[in-house]
mmCIF file of C-alpha atoms and ligand atoms in Angstrom:
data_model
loop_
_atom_site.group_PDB
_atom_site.id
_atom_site.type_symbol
_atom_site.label_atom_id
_atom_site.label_comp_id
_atom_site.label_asym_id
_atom_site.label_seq_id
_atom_site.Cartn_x
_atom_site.Cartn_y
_atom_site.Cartn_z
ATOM 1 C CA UNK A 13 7.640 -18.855 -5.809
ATOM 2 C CA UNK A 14 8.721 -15.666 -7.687
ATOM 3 C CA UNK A 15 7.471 -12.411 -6.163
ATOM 4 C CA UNK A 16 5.197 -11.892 -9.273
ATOM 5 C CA UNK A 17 3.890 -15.090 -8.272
ATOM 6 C CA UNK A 18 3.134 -14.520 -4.638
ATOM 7 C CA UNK A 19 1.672 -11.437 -5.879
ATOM 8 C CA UNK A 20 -0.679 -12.761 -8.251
ATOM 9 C CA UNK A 21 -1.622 -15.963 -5.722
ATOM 10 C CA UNK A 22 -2.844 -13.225 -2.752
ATOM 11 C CA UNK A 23 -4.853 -11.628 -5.219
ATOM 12 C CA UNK A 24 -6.102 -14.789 -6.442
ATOM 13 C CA UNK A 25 -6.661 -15.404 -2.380
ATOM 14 C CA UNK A 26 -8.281 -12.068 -2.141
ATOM 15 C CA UNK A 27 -10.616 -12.390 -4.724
ATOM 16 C CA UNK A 28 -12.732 -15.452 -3.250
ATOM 17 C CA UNK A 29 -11.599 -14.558 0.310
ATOM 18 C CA UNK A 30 -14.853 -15.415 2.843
ATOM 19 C CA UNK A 31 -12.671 -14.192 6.276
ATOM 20 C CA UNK A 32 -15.119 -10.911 7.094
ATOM 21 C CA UNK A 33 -18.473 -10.500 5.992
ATOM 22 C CA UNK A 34 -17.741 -7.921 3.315
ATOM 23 C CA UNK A 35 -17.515 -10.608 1.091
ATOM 24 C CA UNK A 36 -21.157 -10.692 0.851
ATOM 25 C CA UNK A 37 -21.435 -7.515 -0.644
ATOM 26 C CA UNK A 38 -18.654 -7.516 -2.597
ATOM 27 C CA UNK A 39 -18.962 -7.169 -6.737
ATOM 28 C CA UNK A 40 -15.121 -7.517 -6.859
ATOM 29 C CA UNK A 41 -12.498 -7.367 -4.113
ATOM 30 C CA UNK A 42 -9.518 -4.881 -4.956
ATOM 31 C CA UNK A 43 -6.557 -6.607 -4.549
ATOM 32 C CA UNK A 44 -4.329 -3.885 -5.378
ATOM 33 C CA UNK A 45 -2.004 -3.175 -8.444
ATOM 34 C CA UNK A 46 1.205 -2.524 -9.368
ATOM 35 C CA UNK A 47 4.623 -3.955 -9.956
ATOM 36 C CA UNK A 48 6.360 -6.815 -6.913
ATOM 37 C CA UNK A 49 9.410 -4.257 -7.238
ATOM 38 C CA UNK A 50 7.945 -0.748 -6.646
ATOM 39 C CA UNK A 51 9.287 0.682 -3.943
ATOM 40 C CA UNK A 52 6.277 2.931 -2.870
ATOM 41 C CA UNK A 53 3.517 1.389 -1.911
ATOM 42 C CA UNK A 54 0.620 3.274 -1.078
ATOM 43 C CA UNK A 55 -2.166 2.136 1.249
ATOM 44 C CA UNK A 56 -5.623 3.649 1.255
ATOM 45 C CA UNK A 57 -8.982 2.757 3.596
ATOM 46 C CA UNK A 58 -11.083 0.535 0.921
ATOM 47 C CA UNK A 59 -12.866 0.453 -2.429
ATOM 48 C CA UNK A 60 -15.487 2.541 -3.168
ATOM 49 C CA UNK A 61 -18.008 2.001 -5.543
ATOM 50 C CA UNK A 62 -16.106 2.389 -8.549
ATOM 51 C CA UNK A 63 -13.337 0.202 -7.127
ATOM 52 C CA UNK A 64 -16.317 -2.271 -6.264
ATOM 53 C CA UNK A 65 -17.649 -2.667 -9.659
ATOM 54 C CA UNK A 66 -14.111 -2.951 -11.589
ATOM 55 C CA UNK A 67 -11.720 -4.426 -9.098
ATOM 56 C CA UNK A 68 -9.125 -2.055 -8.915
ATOM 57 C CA UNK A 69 -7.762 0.749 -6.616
ATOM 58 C CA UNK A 70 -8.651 4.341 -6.612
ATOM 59 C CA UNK A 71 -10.180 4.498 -9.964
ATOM 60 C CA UNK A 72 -12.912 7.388 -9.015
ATOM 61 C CA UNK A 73 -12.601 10.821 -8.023
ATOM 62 C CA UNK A 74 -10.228 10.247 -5.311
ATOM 63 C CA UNK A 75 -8.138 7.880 -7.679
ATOM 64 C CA UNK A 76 -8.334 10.708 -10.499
ATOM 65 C CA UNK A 77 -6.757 13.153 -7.971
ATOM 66 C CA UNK A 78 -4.382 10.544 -7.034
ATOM 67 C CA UNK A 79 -3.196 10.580 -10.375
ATOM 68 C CA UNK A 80 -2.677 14.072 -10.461
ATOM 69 C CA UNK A 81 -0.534 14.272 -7.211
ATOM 70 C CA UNK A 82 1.403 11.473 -8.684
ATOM 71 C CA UNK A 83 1.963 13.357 -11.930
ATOM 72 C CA UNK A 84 2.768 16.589 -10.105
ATOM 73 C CA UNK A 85 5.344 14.972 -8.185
ATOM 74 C CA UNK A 86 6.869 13.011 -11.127
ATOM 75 C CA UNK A 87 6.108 9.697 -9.773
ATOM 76 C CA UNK A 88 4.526 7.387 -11.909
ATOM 77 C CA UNK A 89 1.381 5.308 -11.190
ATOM 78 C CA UNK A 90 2.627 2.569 -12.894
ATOM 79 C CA UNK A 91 5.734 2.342 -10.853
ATOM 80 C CA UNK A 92 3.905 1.915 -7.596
ATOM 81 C CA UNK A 93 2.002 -0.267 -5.942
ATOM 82 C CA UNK A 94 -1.566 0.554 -4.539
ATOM 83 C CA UNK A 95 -3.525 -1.121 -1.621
ATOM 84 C CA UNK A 96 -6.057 -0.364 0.533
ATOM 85 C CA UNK A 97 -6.158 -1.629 4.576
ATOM 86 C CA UNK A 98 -9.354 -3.898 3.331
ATOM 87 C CA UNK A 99 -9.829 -4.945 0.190
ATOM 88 C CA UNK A 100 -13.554 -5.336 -0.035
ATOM 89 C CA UNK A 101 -15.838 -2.284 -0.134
ATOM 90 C CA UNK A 102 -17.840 -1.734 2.700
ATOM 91 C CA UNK A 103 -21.369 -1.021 2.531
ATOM 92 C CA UNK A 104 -22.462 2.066 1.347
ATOM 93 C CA UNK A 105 -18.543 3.429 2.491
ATOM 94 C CA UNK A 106 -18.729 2.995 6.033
ATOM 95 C CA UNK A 107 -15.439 3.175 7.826
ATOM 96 C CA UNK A 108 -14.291 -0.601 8.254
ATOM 97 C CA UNK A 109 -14.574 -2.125 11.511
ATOM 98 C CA UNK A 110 -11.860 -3.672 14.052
ATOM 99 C CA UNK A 111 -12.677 -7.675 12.969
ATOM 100 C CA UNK A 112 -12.486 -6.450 9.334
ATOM 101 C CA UNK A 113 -9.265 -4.460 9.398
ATOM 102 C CA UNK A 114 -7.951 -7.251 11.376
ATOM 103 C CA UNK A 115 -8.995 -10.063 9.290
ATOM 104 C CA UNK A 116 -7.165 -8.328 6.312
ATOM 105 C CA UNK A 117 -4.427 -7.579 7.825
ATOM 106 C CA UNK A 118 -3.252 -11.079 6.483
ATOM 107 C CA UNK A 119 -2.661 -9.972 2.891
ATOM 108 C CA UNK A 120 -1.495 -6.180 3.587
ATOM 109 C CA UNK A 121 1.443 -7.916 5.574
ATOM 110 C CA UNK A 122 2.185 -10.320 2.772
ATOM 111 C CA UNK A 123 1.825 -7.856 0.265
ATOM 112 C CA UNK A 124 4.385 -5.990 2.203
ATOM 113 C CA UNK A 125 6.746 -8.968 2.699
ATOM 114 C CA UNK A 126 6.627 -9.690 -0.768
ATOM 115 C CA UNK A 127 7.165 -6.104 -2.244
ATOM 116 C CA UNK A 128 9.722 -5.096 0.391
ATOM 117 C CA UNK A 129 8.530 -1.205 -0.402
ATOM 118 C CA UNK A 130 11.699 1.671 0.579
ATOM 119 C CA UNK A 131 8.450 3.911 1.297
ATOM 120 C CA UNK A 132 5.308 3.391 2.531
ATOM 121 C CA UNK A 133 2.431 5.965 2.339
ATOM 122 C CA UNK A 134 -0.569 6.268 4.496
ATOM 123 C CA UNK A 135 -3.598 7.707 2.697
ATOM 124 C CA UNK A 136 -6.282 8.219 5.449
ATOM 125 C CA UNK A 137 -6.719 7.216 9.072
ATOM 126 C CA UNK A 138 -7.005 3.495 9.172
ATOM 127 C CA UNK A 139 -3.721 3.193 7.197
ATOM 128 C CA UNK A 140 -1.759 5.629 9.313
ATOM 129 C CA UNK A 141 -3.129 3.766 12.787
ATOM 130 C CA UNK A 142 -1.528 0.980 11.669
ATOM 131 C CA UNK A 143 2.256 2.147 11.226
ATOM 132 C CA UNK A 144 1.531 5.505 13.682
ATOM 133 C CA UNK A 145 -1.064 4.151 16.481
ATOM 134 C CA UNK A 146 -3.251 7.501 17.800
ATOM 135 C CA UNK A 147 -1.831 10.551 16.252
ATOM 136 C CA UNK A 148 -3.410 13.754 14.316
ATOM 137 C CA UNK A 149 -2.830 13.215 10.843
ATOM 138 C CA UNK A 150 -2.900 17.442 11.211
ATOM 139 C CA UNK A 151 -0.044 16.702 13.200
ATOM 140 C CA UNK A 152 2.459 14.132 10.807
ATOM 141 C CA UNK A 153 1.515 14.744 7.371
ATOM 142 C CA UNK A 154 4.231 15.015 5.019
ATOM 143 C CA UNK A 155 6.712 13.660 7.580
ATOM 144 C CA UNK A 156 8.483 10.337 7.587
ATOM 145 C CA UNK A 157 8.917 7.735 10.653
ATOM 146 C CA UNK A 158 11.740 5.361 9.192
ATOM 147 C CA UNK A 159 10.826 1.526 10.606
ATOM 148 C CA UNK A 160 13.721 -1.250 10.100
ATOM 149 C CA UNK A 161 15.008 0.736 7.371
ATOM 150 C CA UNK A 162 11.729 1.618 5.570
ATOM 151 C CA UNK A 163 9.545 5.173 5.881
ATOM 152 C CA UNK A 164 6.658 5.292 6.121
ATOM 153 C CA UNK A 165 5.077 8.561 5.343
ATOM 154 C CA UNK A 166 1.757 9.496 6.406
ATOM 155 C CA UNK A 167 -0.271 11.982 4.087
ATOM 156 C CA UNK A 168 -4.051 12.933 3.711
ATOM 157 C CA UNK A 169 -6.270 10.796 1.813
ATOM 158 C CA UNK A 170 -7.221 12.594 -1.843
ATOM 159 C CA UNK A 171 -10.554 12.644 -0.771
ATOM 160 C CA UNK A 172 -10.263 14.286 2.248
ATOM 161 C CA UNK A 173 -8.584 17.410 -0.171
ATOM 162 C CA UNK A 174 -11.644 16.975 -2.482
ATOM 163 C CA UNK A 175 -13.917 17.613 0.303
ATOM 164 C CA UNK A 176 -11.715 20.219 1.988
ATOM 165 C CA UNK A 177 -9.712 22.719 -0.799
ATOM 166 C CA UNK A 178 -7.556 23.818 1.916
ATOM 167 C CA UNK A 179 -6.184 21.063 2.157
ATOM 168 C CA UNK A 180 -5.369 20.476 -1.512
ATOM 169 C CA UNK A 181 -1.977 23.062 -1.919
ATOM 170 C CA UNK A 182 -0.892 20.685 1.743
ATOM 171 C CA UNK A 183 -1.040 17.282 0.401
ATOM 172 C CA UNK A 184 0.441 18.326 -3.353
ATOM 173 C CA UNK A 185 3.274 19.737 -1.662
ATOM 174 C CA UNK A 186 3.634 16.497 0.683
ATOM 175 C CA UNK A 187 3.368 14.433 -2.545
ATOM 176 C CA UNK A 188 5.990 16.513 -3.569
ATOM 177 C CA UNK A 189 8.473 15.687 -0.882
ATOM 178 C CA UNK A 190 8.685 11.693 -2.377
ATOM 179 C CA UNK A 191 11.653 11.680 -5.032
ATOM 180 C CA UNK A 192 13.656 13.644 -2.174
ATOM 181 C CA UNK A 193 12.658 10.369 0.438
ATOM 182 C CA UNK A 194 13.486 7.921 -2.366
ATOM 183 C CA UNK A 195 16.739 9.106 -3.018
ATOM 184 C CA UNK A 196 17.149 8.755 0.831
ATOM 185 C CA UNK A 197 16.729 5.058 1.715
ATOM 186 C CA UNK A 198 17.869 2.112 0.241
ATOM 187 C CA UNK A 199 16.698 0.516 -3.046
ATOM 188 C CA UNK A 200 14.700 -1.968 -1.048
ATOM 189 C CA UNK A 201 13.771 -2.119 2.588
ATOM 190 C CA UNK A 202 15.344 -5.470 3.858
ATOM 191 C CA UNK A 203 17.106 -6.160 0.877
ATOM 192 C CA UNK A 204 20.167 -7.115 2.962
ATOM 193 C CA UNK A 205 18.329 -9.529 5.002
ATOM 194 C CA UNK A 206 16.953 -10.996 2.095
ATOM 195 C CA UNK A 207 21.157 -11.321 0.791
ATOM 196 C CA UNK A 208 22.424 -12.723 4.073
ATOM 197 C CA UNK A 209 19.447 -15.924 3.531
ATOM 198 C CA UNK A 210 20.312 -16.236 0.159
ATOM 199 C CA UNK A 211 24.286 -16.412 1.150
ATOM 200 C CA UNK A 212 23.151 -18.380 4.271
ATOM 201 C CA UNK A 213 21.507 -20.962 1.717
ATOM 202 C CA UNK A 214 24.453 -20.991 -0.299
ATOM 203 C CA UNK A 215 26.692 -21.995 2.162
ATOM 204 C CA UNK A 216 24.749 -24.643 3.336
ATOM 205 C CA UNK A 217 26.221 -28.285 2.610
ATOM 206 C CA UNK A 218 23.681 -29.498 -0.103
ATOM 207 C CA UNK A 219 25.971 -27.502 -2.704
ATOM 208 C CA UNK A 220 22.874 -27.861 -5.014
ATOM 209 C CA UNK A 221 22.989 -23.882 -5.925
ATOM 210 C CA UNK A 222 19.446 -23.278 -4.693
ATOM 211 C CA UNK A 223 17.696 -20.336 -7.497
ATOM 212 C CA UNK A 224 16.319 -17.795 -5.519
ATOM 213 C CA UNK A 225 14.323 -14.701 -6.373
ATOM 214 C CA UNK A 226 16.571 -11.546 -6.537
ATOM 215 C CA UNK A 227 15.312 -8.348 -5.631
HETATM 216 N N1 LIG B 311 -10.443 5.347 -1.456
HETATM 217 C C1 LIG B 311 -9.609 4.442 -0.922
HETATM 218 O O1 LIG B 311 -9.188 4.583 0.203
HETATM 219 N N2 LIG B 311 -9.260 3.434 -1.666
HETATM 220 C C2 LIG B 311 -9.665 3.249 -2.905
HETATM 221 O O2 LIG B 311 -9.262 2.267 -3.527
HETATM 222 C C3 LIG B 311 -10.531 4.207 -3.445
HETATM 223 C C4 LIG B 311 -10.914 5.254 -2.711
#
């Protein structure tokens, strides 16, 4: 399977999914968009309402501001790929719970595997627990923690600058700081793990010449 295959099968797996009860709520499930070879990826906390009703990632106020960080730091949305640590909305935007975060965890870790992202960044506290365990995000935002040869970057979530306008000059100037950490790592985390298989494969005494997917 083709990475825009095993892409398009977890959302297809996300969209019925029945492994935490915020499937019973659910309009929609947000899979997450963008294309298998972006190398950001960016992971928020969940859908809201807006992401609820049309099945896609930060597509209300938050999302709109998104779009403007993006733009001011000459990234483009289309170019990246957006998640969320759960994928269903919870109720009335409560902060998900342990057996929910954990029960997606699934597909965040295959989306990862799939997309081998150079960059991953945090929006929000349940994302940057994940990759950074118990730190202040007023302590590591803007700053990148490089894991087997990808960063991760941990930055406010939009909506905590729409809530806060102090904080809105901090996280455009952390957006800002992205084309810098792309041109610093490689064009795709674990890329040369992914060439030793393939040569591993080739060597291998079937001699069929086995397709696999570049990346
Ligand atoms: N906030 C998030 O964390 N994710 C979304 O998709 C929308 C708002």
């Amino acid at each position: 399977m083709n990475t825009d295959d095993r892409l398009n099968d977890l959302a297809t797996q996300i969209s019925v999914c029945v492994r935490c009860d915020l499937h019973k709520s659910r309009i929609k499930a947000v899979p997450g968009e963008g294309p298998s070879n972006a190398r950001i990826m960016f992971i928020g906390e969940g859908p809201g309402f807006y992401e609820n009703q049309q099945g896609r990632p930060f597509v209300g106020a938050a999302g709109k501001f998104l779009d403007e960080l993006l733009q001011n730091a000459s990234v483009s949305r289309e170019q990246v790929f957006i998640t969320n640590v759960v994928k269903c909305r919870p109720p009335g935007n409560r902060d998900p719970q342990e057996e929910e975060l954990q029960a997606c965890d699934f597909y965040l870790e295959a989306q990862i595997e799939t997309i081998k992202p150079s960059i991953i960044v945090t929006l929000g506290r349940f994302s940057m627990a994940k990759f950074f365990g118990n730190v202040k995000i007023s302590q590591i935002h803007g700053q990148a923690k490089t894991v087997n040869g990808r960063l991760i970057v941990a930055m406010f979530h939009p909506a905590a600058a729409l809530h806060q306008p102090a904080l809105k000059n901090t996280i455009i100037e952390d957006f800002k700081k992205l084309p810098q950490y792309l041109q610093n790592v490689p064009d795709k985390a674990g890329k040369e793990e992914i060439n030793i298989k393939i040569e591993e494969k080739k060597a291998d005494s079937s001699g069929k010449g086995t397709q696999l997917p570049l990346f």
